[in-house]
Amino acid sequence: MIGLISATRAGERGCERLAAAWPDRTRVYAGPVGEAVQRAFAECEQLVCFLATGAVVRLLAPLLRGKDTDPGIVTVDEAHRHAVALLGGHGGGANALAGAVCEVLGSVPVVTTATDAVGTAGLDTLGLPAEGALAAVSRALLDGEPVALRADAVWPLPALPANVRAAEMDGDERGGGGGGGEFALRVTDRLVPLDGRTAVLRPASLVVGVGGSRGVPAEEVRELIGRSLADAGLSDRSVAALATVAAKAEEPGIVAAAEHFGVPLLTYPADALAAIEVPNPSAAPLAAVGTPSVAEAAALASAPGGELLVPKRKSAMATAAVARLRPRGRLAVVGLGPGARDLLTPRAAQELRRASVIVGLDQYVDQIRDLLRPGTRLLESGLGAEEERARTAVAEAREGHAVALIGSGDAGVYAMASPALAEAGADIDVAGVPGVTAALAAAAVLGAPLGHDHVSISLSDLHTPWEVIERRVRAAAEADLVVTFYNPRSRGRDWQLPKALGILGEHRAPTTPVGVVRAASRPDERSAVTTLATLDVTTVDMVTVVTIGNTATREVAGRMVTPRGYRWQAAPPGTESTEGTTNHQENQ
Ligand code: SAH
């Protein structure tokens, strides 16, 4: 719950706007502010105070306990100019809350957490639970002091700055902390002694298989899991999931144990578990649920290619076994949009900062360099090396890295997603981030040319035989589709566009509107609405898309408009309202 507090009318209005934006997550605390702050502090995970920062500091001072438990606090000034992340920037979520408040109120966020301000990964923003000397190691990261990275495996972490150096783990270091007094960052599911200079990130690497008789108490399951992990020297913060047989999917003690660890409960049919070879099969579960192993088999079923670290352990009514997952690399296929920064989606920006390796054409890497975390590895290549780029991206992900493969527009449209995913196996995770395509960006410049059925056709015959392209152009012409030509014309390929326009001209009037957009959304954008008869193809190059209307498309006030129905053919605009007469009203 987010507590909202104010002392003035202006503050009250701010509270109201936030409460209206987030009705289920907010509670307004009225009354004298001193008391209101106290109550909200005790009851809420986060507070937004429309009060002077100084006043809030004084009110909070006696209440503060520690950054693990205190709520995240944001203060907002009377004029709603600034939202200050005052306390609990990361752990309390105040930095993110300040950003969210700004989106509602139109204010500017003030974030002073050092790691956020310099764009470096704060240890607690790497997406993994972190523990140990977080403050000391974060400080060392920022100050550029050497930090030794010791990871049990390659995990798909975001980029770490250059002063973090991978260190070999020899036998001595395996158990120990930083060693030698240097700062160390460990990435491991093992329990390691902490020495004040070592921080530990916990990868989600362990799956605990559990079995239990009907009515097994939650506490017994929890304790057995806790002991199984601790005796094997493993951290419960690395538990990614519990797993069991389908018949136990609703067993309250097992369900409660999964909730306790804050992880999902994976379930498998008995015959799937029965097919898995395990070290300790037994007759009891075979009789009860139809598989000779529940705990070991469920753990292994969840960890393909992984290893069984803790064979079956038993308590009176429960069994547990622990398997370690093989790390999976991550390949994000990220569309950057047509060029303008504000047409690059927030999700794309987030994925770029989630990656430690960027693969892409050099000109696209240049576009987004400033968005990357320091230390991001850039694998840039020139035009034409598509297959190689795709292979490189997949190979890096296969090694366990977090890779972003970037492309302009949408990375799946005449771009890198297909060659990459043709290479990628089931052994890596893939995340696609859609982008605004050139066709869409151009359409927005031209007006509404894509208001009815439309198609994109690439005129590049480098990889596609011209006969195939021509067949598609002809089909689009006959089907009266609005057509957007990609890769329309280059110095060496100048006859294809006139030829394609000729084919469309066999089915459309010479007055059919044609939109030409060059460098859509970029500083040198140029556009024109012309017609099939008057288009000057020399204005078209390889940074251009050409959109040809269908037989119903009209130019209205200099804009290209394709009606949603075909009424305009019968009744041109002005003679009758087209709204309400189309047969697509239900889609509006
Ligand atoms: N993946 C991209 C398309 C890449 S193919 C997308 O989704 O948009 C390259 C072609 O896209 C170029 O030859 C040009 O026809 C078109 N193109 C890319 N960016 C463009 C822009 N900003 N303005 C106009 N056309 C563009």
Short mmCIF file of C-alpha atoms in Angstrom, two decimals, residues 132-572:
data_model
loop_
_atom_site.label_atom_id
_atom_site.label_comp_id
_atom_site.label_asym_id
_atom_site.label_seq_id
_atom_site.Cartn_x
_atom_site.Cartn_y
_atom_site.Cartn_z
CA GLY A 132 26.85 -9.34 2.05
CA ALA A 133 28.85 -6.12 1.86
CA LEU A 134 26.49 -4.43 -0.60
CA ALA A 135 27.33 -0.86 0.37
CA ALA A 136 31.11 -1.40 0.35
CA VAL A 137 31.16 -3.26 -2.95
CA SER A 138 28.71 -0.84 -4.64
CA ARG A 139 30.98 1.99 -3.50
CA ALA A 140 34.04 0.20 -4.88
CA LEU A 141 32.22 -0.31 -8.19
CA LEU A 142 31.50 3.41 -8.39
CA ASP A 143 34.94 4.53 -7.29
CA GLY A 144 36.53 2.37 -9.97
CA GLU A 145 38.36 0.20 -7.45
CA PRO A 146 39.21 -3.28 -8.64
CA VAL A 147 36.48 -5.80 -7.83
CA ALA A 148 37.10 -9.48 -8.43
CA LEU A 149 34.16 -11.31 -9.96
CA ARG A 150 33.90 -14.93 -9.01
CA ALA A 151 30.97 -16.72 -10.58
CA ASP A 152 30.21 -20.43 -10.35
CA ALA A 153 28.91 -20.29 -13.91
CA VAL A 154 28.16 -17.73 -16.60
CA TRP A 155 24.82 -16.18 -15.63
CA PRO A 156 23.00 -13.75 -17.92
CA LEU A 157 23.75 -10.68 -15.82
CA PRO A 158 23.58 -7.10 -17.06
CA ALA A 159 26.92 -5.46 -17.84
CA LEU A 160 29.28 -4.72 -14.97
CA PRO A 161 31.75 -1.84 -15.18
CA ALA A 162 35.31 -2.35 -16.39
CA ASN A 163 36.82 -2.38 -12.90
CA VAL A 164 35.04 -5.68 -12.27
CA ARG A 165 37.44 -8.37 -13.44
CA ALA A 166 36.61 -12.04 -13.74
CA ALA A 167 38.87 -13.98 -11.37
CA GLU A 168 39.67 -17.66 -11.54
CA MET A 169 38.23 -19.69 -8.72
CA ASP A 170 40.87 -22.03 -7.39
CA GLY A 171 40.27 -24.58 -4.66
CA ASP A 172 41.05 -22.18 -1.81
CA GLU A 173 38.83 -19.42 -3.03
CA ARG A 174 35.83 -21.61 -3.62
CA GLY A 175 34.86 -21.56 0.00
CA GLY A 176 36.27 -18.17 0.92
CA GLY A 177 35.26 -14.60 0.40
CA GLY A 178 37.23 -11.91 -1.38
CA GLY A 179 40.61 -13.10 -0.15
CA GLY A 180 43.67 -10.85 -0.10
CA GLY A 181 41.63 -7.87 1.16
CA GLU A 182 40.31 -7.00 -2.29
CA PHE A 183 36.66 -6.33 -3.05
CA ALA A 184 34.87 -9.32 -4.43
CA LEU A 185 31.58 -10.04 -6.09
CA ARG A 186 30.51 -13.65 -5.90
CA VAL A 187 27.76 -15.10 -8.04
CA THR A 188 26.93 -18.40 -6.44
CA ASP A 189 24.25 -20.53 -4.83
CA ARG A 190 26.75 -21.71 -2.22
CA LEU A 191 26.93 -20.41 1.32
CA VAL A 192 30.19 -18.47 1.53
CA PRO A 193 31.80 -16.80 4.54
CA LEU A 194 31.38 -13.03 4.32
CA ASP A 195 34.26 -10.71 5.15
CA GLY A 196 32.99 -7.16 4.82
CA ARG A 197 34.47 -6.75 1.35
CA THR A 198 32.48 -9.46 -0.40
CA ALA A 199 29.02 -9.16 -1.88
CA VAL A 200 27.11 -12.19 -3.11
CA LEU A 201 24.54 -12.36 -5.87
CA ARG A 202 22.23 -15.34 -5.71
CA PRO A 203 21.33 -16.81 -9.10
CA ALA A 204 18.00 -18.62 -9.31
CA SER A 205 19.80 -21.91 -9.81
CA LEU A 206 18.22 -24.48 -7.50
CA VAL A 207 15.05 -26.51 -7.77
CA VAL A 208 13.85 -28.43 -4.76
CA GLY A 209 11.81 -31.53 -5.50
CA VAL A 210 9.35 -32.28 -2.71
CA GLY A 211 7.06 -35.14 -1.84
CA GLY A 212 4.73 -35.48 1.11
CA SER A 213 2.05 -37.65 2.63
CA ARG A 214 -1.46 -36.23 2.73
CA GLY A 215 -1.71 -33.60 5.48
CA VAL A 216 2.03 -33.01 5.82
CA PRO A 217 2.48 -29.81 7.86
CA ALA A 218 3.95 -26.82 6.00
CA GLU A 219 6.49 -26.39 8.75
CA GLU A 220 7.81 -29.90 8.27
CA VAL A 221 8.26 -29.32 4.52
CA ARG A 222 9.97 -25.99 5.12
CA GLU A 223 12.30 -27.41 7.72
CA LEU A 224 13.27 -30.39 5.60
CA ILE A 225 14.03 -28.10 2.65
CA GLY A 226 15.98 -25.71 4.87
CA ARG A 227 18.09 -28.53 6.32
CA SER A 228 18.66 -30.17 2.93
CA LEU A 229 20.00 -26.89 1.56
CA ALA A 230 22.03 -25.87 4.60
CA ASP A 231 23.70 -29.30 5.02
CA ALA A 232 24.77 -29.15 1.38
CA GLY A 233 26.12 -25.61 1.84
CA LEU A 234 23.48 -24.07 -0.41
CA SER A 235 21.61 -20.77 -0.03
CA ASP A 236 17.82 -20.78 0.11
CA ARG A 237 17.89 -17.45 -1.76
CA SER A 238 18.94 -19.34 -4.88
CA VAL A 239 15.84 -21.51 -4.89
CA ALA A 240 14.06 -20.91 -8.19
CA ALA A 241 11.14 -23.29 -7.74
CA LEU A 242 9.72 -26.21 -5.83
CA ALA A 243 8.59 -29.20 -7.85
CA THR A 244 6.35 -32.15 -7.15
CA VAL A 245 4.01 -34.70 -8.70
CA ALA A 246 0.67 -33.46 -10.11
CA ALA A 247 -1.26 -35.39 -7.46
CA LYS A 248 0.33 -33.14 -4.82
CA ALA A 249 -0.30 -29.86 -6.63
CA GLU A 250 -2.83 -28.82 -4.01
CA GLU A 251 -1.21 -30.38 -0.96
CA PRO A 252 -1.46 -27.45 1.50
CA GLY A 253 1.88 -28.06 3.23
CA ILE A 254 3.73 -28.13 -0.10
CA VAL A 255 1.85 -25.15 -1.53
CA ALA A 256 2.59 -23.17 1.64
CA ALA A 257 6.29 -24.07 1.45
CA ALA A 258 6.49 -22.69 -2.10
CA GLU A 259 4.79 -19.52 -0.90
CA HIS A 260 7.24 -19.29 1.98
CA PHE A 261 10.20 -19.28 -0.42
CA GLY A 262 8.31 -16.99 -2.80
CA VAL A 263 8.75 -19.35 -5.75
CA PRO A 264 6.40 -21.22 -8.09
CA LEU A 265 5.40 -24.83 -7.49
CA LEU A 266 6.04 -26.87 -10.66
CA THR A 267 4.11 -30.11 -11.06
CA TYR A 268 4.55 -33.12 -13.32
CA PRO A 269 2.31 -36.09 -14.15
CA ALA A 270 3.33 -39.31 -12.39
CA ASP A 271 4.21 -41.08 -15.64
CA ALA A 272 6.59 -38.26 -16.63
CA LEU A 273 8.37 -38.60 -13.29
CA ALA A 274 8.39 -42.40 -13.51
CA ALA A 275 10.37 -42.13 -16.75
CA ILE A 276 13.23 -40.23 -15.08
CA GLU A 277 16.17 -42.22 -13.83
CA VAL A 278 16.93 -41.43 -10.17
CA PRO A 279 19.46 -42.73 -7.62
CA ASN A 280 16.89 -43.61 -4.94
CA PRO A 281 13.62 -45.01 -6.27
CA SER A 282 11.27 -46.61 -3.75
CA ALA A 283 8.10 -48.62 -3.57
CA ALA A 284 6.04 -46.31 -1.34
CA PRO A 285 5.45 -43.44 -3.79
CA LEU A 286 4.95 -45.96 -6.59
CA ALA A 287 2.01 -47.40 -4.66
CA ALA A 288 0.69 -44.00 -3.54
CA VAL A 289 1.00 -41.81 -6.65
CA GLY A 290 2.30 -44.06 -9.42
CA THR A 291 5.98 -43.08 -9.67
CA PRO A 292 8.95 -44.62 -7.87
CA SER A 293 10.37 -41.16 -7.19
CA VAL A 294 8.74 -37.81 -6.52
CA ALA A 295 11.38 -35.54 -4.96
CA GLU A 296 14.41 -36.58 -7.02
CA ALA A 297 12.46 -37.05 -10.25
CA ALA A 298 10.61 -33.72 -9.93
CA ALA A 299 13.85 -31.87 -9.16
CA LEU A 300 15.55 -33.41 -12.19
CA ALA A 301 12.50 -32.88 -14.41
CA SER A 302 12.77 -29.16 -13.69
CA ALA A 303 16.50 -29.01 -14.38
CA PRO A 304 17.12 -30.46 -17.84
CA GLY A 305 20.84 -30.92 -18.33
CA GLY A 306 21.38 -30.04 -14.67
CA GLU A 307 22.68 -32.13 -11.80
CA LEU A 308 21.23 -33.63 -8.64
CA LEU A 309 23.09 -31.92 -5.78
CA VAL A 310 21.18 -33.35 -2.84
CA PRO A 311 19.71 -36.86 -3.22
CA LYS A 312 16.46 -37.65 -1.45
CA ARG A 313 16.21 -36.70 2.22
CA LYS A 314 13.32 -37.76 4.39
CA SER A 315 11.40 -36.52 7.39
CA ALA A 316 8.39 -38.25 8.95
CA MET A 317 5.96 -37.20 6.23
CA ALA A 318 8.03 -35.43 3.55
CA THR A 319 10.87 -35.96 1.08
CA ALA A 320 13.14 -33.41 -0.56
CA ALA A 321 15.91 -33.42 -3.16
CA VAL A 322 17.81 -30.53 -4.74
CA ALA A 323 18.91 -30.14 -8.36
CA ARG A 324 20.96 -27.38 -9.90
CA LEU A 325 19.78 -25.82 -13.14
CA ARG A 326 22.10 -25.38 -16.04
CA PRO A 327 22.36 -21.61 -16.56
CA ARG A 328 20.44 -20.40 -19.60
CA GLY A 329 21.63 -17.45 -21.59
CA ARG A 330 19.17 -14.84 -22.77
CA LEU A 331 18.74 -13.43 -26.24
CA ALA A 332 16.64 -10.30 -26.53
CA VAL A 333 15.71 -9.34 -30.07
CA VAL A 334 15.15 -5.62 -29.80
CA GLY A 335 13.58 -3.28 -32.35
CA LEU A 336 14.90 0.28 -31.99
CA GLY A 337 12.15 1.96 -34.01
CA PRO A 338 12.64 4.13 -37.11
CA GLY A 339 15.25 6.44 -35.60
CA ALA A 340 13.74 9.02 -33.23
CA ARG A 341 14.63 8.35 -29.62
CA ASP A 342 11.06 8.83 -28.42
CA LEU A 343 9.88 6.12 -30.80
CA LEU A 344 12.17 3.62 -29.09
CA THR A 345 9.96 1.90 -26.53
CA PRO A 346 10.71 1.97 -22.80
CA ARG A 347 10.83 -1.81 -22.94
CA ALA A 348 13.52 -1.70 -25.62
CA ALA A 349 15.56 0.70 -23.47
CA GLN A 350 15.14 -1.62 -20.50
CA GLU A 351 16.29 -4.66 -22.49
CA LEU A 352 19.36 -2.77 -23.68
CA ARG A 353 20.28 -2.12 -20.05
CA ARG A 354 19.47 -5.71 -19.16
CA ALA A 355 22.13 -6.96 -21.57
CA SER A 356 25.87 -7.36 -21.19
CA VAL A 357 26.47 -7.91 -24.91
CA ILE A 358 24.97 -5.92 -27.79
CA VAL A 359 25.11 -7.35 -31.30
CA GLY A 360 24.15 -5.21 -34.26
CA LEU A 361 24.97 -3.10 -37.24
CA ASP A 362 27.45 -0.35 -36.29
CA GLN A 363 25.05 2.45 -37.25
CA TYR A 364 22.36 1.08 -34.92
CA VAL A 365 24.82 0.64 -32.06
CA ASP A 366 25.71 4.32 -32.47
CA GLN A 367 22.04 5.21 -32.02
CA ILE A 368 21.77 3.68 -28.56
CA ARG A 369 25.27 3.85 -27.11
CA ASP A 370 24.19 6.32 -24.43
CA LEU A 371 21.49 3.98 -23.13
CA LEU A 372 23.88 1.15 -22.28
CA ARG A 373 25.37 0.31 -18.93
CA PRO A 374 29.08 1.00 -18.66
CA GLY A 375 30.97 -2.21 -19.42
CA THR A 376 28.52 -3.43 -22.07
CA ARG A 377 30.40 -5.43 -24.70
CA LEU A 378 29.66 -4.22 -28.24
CA LEU A 379 29.91 -6.59 -31.17
CA GLU A 380 29.35 -4.29 -34.11
CA SER A 381 29.60 -5.23 -37.71
CA GLY A 382 29.06 -3.61 -41.07
CA LEU A 383 26.30 -4.07 -43.60
CA GLY A 384 25.86 -7.48 -45.12
CA ALA A 385 27.21 -9.67 -42.35
CA GLU A 386 23.71 -10.72 -41.26
CA GLU A 387 24.23 -14.44 -40.94
CA GLU A 388 27.41 -13.91 -39.00
CA ARG A 389 25.73 -11.39 -36.67
CA ALA A 390 22.89 -13.80 -36.00
CA ARG A 391 25.32 -16.63 -35.29
CA THR A 392 27.42 -14.46 -32.98
CA ALA A 393 24.38 -13.37 -30.99
CA VAL A 394 23.17 -16.92 -30.52
CA ALA A 395 26.64 -18.21 -29.66
CA GLU A 396 27.06 -15.54 -26.97
CA ALA A 397 23.66 -16.38 -25.48
CA ARG A 398 24.54 -20.06 -25.57
CA GLU A 399 27.58 -19.28 -23.46
CA GLY A 400 25.18 -17.92 -20.86
CA HIS A 401 25.38 -14.19 -21.51
CA ALA A 402 22.53 -11.69 -21.67
CA VAL A 403 22.60 -10.60 -25.31
CA ALA A 404 20.56 -7.96 -27.11
CA LEU A 405 20.42 -8.30 -30.88
CA ILE A 406 19.30 -4.96 -32.22
CA GLY A 407 17.71 -3.82 -35.45
CA SER A 408 15.96 -0.71 -36.74
CA GLY A 409 12.18 -0.58 -36.83
CA ASP A 410 11.03 -3.98 -35.68
CA ALA A 411 13.89 -6.46 -35.49
CA GLY A 412 11.62 -9.16 -36.89
CA VAL A 413 10.68 -7.25 -40.08
CA TYR A 414 13.21 -7.78 -42.91
CA ALA A 415 15.77 -8.04 -40.14
CA MET A 416 17.78 -10.12 -37.73
CA ALA A 417 15.15 -12.02 -35.74
CA SER A 418 14.62 -14.70 -38.39
CA PRO A 419 18.25 -15.68 -39.00
CA ALA A 420 18.88 -15.57 -35.24
CA LEU A 421 15.91 -17.69 -34.25
CA ALA A 422 16.64 -20.11 -37.07
CA GLU A 423 19.95 -20.72 -35.27
CA ALA A 424 18.72 -20.61 -31.67
CA GLY A 425 17.95 -23.83 -29.83
CA ALA A 426 15.70 -24.55 -26.86
CA ASP A 427 18.71 -24.12 -24.59
CA ILE A 428 18.47 -20.31 -24.46
CA ASP A 429 15.70 -17.94 -23.42
CA VAL A 430 14.48 -15.56 -26.10
CA ALA A 431 12.64 -12.29 -25.50
CA GLY A 432 11.27 -10.22 -28.37
CA VAL A 433 10.71 -6.47 -28.05
CA PRO A 434 8.54 -5.08 -30.85
CA GLY A 435 9.52 -1.84 -32.52
CA VAL A 436 7.78 0.83 -34.60
CA THR A 437 8.41 -0.23 -38.20
CA ALA A 438 9.35 2.09 -41.05
CA ALA A 439 5.96 1.37 -42.63
CA LEU A 440 4.12 2.51 -39.50
CA ALA A 441 6.34 5.53 -38.93
CA ALA A 442 5.86 6.56 -42.57
CA ALA A 443 2.11 5.99 -42.40
CA ALA A 444 1.86 8.33 -39.42
CA VAL A 445 3.71 10.99 -41.42
CA LEU A 446 1.51 10.51 -44.48
CA GLY A 447 -1.85 10.46 -42.72
CA ALA A 448 -3.88 7.25 -42.57
CA PRO A 449 -2.82 5.21 -45.61
CA LEU A 450 -3.05 1.85 -43.82
CA GLY A 451 -6.69 2.20 -42.77
CA HIS A 452 -7.61 -0.97 -44.61
CA ASP A 453 -5.87 -4.21 -45.62
CA HIS A 454 -2.25 -3.65 -46.49
CA VAL A 455 0.98 -5.44 -47.24
CA SER A 456 4.71 -4.76 -47.15
CA ILE A 457 6.88 -5.95 -50.01
CA SER A 458 10.63 -5.67 -50.17
CA LEU A 459 11.90 -4.86 -53.65
CA SER A 460 15.38 -6.14 -52.88
CA ASP A 461 16.17 -8.99 -55.23
CA LEU A 462 19.55 -9.69 -53.63
CA HIS A 463 18.20 -12.69 -51.72
CA THR A 464 14.80 -13.14 -53.38
CA PRO A 465 14.43 -13.91 -57.11
CA TRP A 466 12.67 -11.08 -58.98
CA GLU A 467 10.01 -13.48 -60.27
CA VAL A 468 8.89 -14.12 -56.69
CA ILE A 469 8.77 -10.41 -55.90
CA GLU A 470 6.86 -9.70 -59.09
CA ARG A 471 4.33 -12.45 -58.34
CA ARG A 472 3.65 -10.87 -54.95
CA VAL A 473 3.36 -7.36 -56.36
CA ARG A 474 0.87 -8.65 -58.92
CA ALA A 475 -1.14 -10.46 -56.24
CA ALA A 476 -1.25 -7.30 -54.11
CA ALA A 477 -2.31 -5.30 -57.16
CA GLU A 478 -5.10 -7.72 -57.97
CA ALA A 479 -6.23 -7.96 -54.34
CA ASP A 480 -6.40 -4.14 -54.11
CA LEU A 481 -4.13 -4.05 -51.05
CA VAL A 482 -2.38 -0.88 -49.93
CA VAL A 483 1.30 -1.66 -50.57
CA THR A 484 4.40 -0.39 -48.76
CA PHE A 485 7.64 -0.99 -50.62
CA TYR A 486 10.73 -1.52 -48.48
CA ASN A 487 14.26 -1.44 -49.94
CA PRO A 488 12.69 0.32 -52.93
CA ARG A 489 15.64 1.64 -54.89
CA SER A 490 19.41 1.89 -54.71
CA ARG A 491 22.09 2.98 -57.12
CA GLY A 492 22.56 -0.54 -58.40
CA ARG A 493 18.86 -1.47 -58.31
CA ASP A 494 16.92 1.21 -60.12
CA TRP A 495 14.52 -0.62 -62.47
CA GLN A 496 12.59 -2.61 -59.86
CA LEU A 497 10.50 0.25 -58.44
CA PRO A 498 9.23 1.54 -61.83
CA LYS A 499 8.46 -2.04 -62.82
CA ALA A 500 6.50 -2.69 -59.61
CA LEU A 501 4.61 0.61 -59.95
CA GLY A 502 3.74 -0.38 -63.52
CA ILE A 503 2.16 -3.61 -62.29
CA LEU A 504 0.10 -1.73 -59.68
CA GLY A 505 -0.86 0.77 -62.39
CA GLU A 506 -2.54 -2.00 -64.37
CA HIS A 507 -5.12 -2.21 -61.57
CA ARG A 508 -5.23 1.32 -60.15
CA ALA A 509 -5.95 4.76 -61.55
CA PRO A 510 -3.03 7.09 -62.38
CA THR A 511 -4.43 9.42 -59.70
CA THR A 512 -3.98 6.81 -56.94
CA PRO A 513 -2.18 8.54 -54.05
CA VAL A 514 1.42 7.50 -53.39
CA GLY A 515 3.30 8.51 -50.24
CA VAL A 516 7.07 8.77 -50.20
CA VAL A 517 8.78 9.05 -46.82
CA ARG A 518 12.51 9.31 -46.48
CA ALA A 519 14.28 8.97 -43.09
CA ALA A 520 11.00 8.83 -41.17
CA SER A 521 11.30 10.32 -37.67
CA ARG A 522 14.91 11.35 -38.22
CA PRO A 523 16.16 14.96 -38.36
CA ASP A 524 16.43 14.81 -42.17
CA GLU A 525 12.93 13.37 -42.68
CA ARG A 526 11.29 14.27 -46.00
CA SER A 527 7.88 13.25 -47.22
CA ALA A 528 5.53 13.84 -50.11
CA VAL A 529 2.10 12.70 -51.18
CA THR A 530 2.00 12.31 -54.93
CA THR A 531 0.29 9.93 -57.38
CA LEU A 532 1.09 6.85 -59.41
CA ALA A 533 1.35 9.03 -62.52
CA THR A 534 3.50 11.81 -61.08
CA LEU A 535 5.87 10.00 -58.68
CA ASP A 536 9.48 10.94 -59.39
CA VAL A 537 11.34 7.72 -58.58
CA THR A 538 14.66 9.57 -58.34
CA THR A 539 13.45 10.98 -54.98
CA VAL A 540 13.44 7.41 -53.66
CA ASP A 541 16.48 5.74 -52.11
CA MET A 542 17.31 3.02 -49.61
CA VAL A 543 16.26 5.07 -46.56
CA THR A 544 12.82 5.48 -48.05
CA VAL A 545 9.54 3.63 -48.01
CA VAL A 546 6.90 4.12 -50.69
CA THR A 547 3.25 3.53 -49.86
CA ILE A 548 0.74 3.13 -52.68
CA GLY A 549 -2.95 3.52 -51.88
CA ASN A 550 -5.69 1.09 -52.89
CA THR A 551 -8.50 2.06 -55.25
CA ALA A 552 -10.35 3.79 -52.40
CA THR A 553 -7.42 5.81 -51.01
CA ARG A 554 -7.79 9.58 -51.37
CA GLU A 555 -5.70 12.63 -50.71
CA VAL A 556 -7.51 14.84 -48.20
CA ALA A 557 -5.96 18.18 -47.28
CA GLY A 558 -2.56 16.94 -48.37
CA ARG A 559 -2.87 13.74 -46.34
CA MET A 560 -3.24 10.20 -47.60
CA VAL A 561 -6.40 8.54 -46.29
CA THR A 562 -7.56 4.99 -46.92
CA PRO A 563 -11.14 4.54 -45.76
CA ARG A 564 -12.02 1.65 -43.52
CA GLY A 565 -14.75 0.56 -45.90
CA TYR A 566 -15.20 1.06 -49.62
CA ARG A 567 -17.96 3.69 -49.36
CA TRP A 568 -15.83 6.45 -50.89
CA GLN A 569 -15.83 4.69 -54.22
CA ALA A 570 -19.60 5.15 -54.37
CA ALA A 571 -19.79 8.40 -52.42
CA PRO A 572 -16.76 10.68 -52.43
#
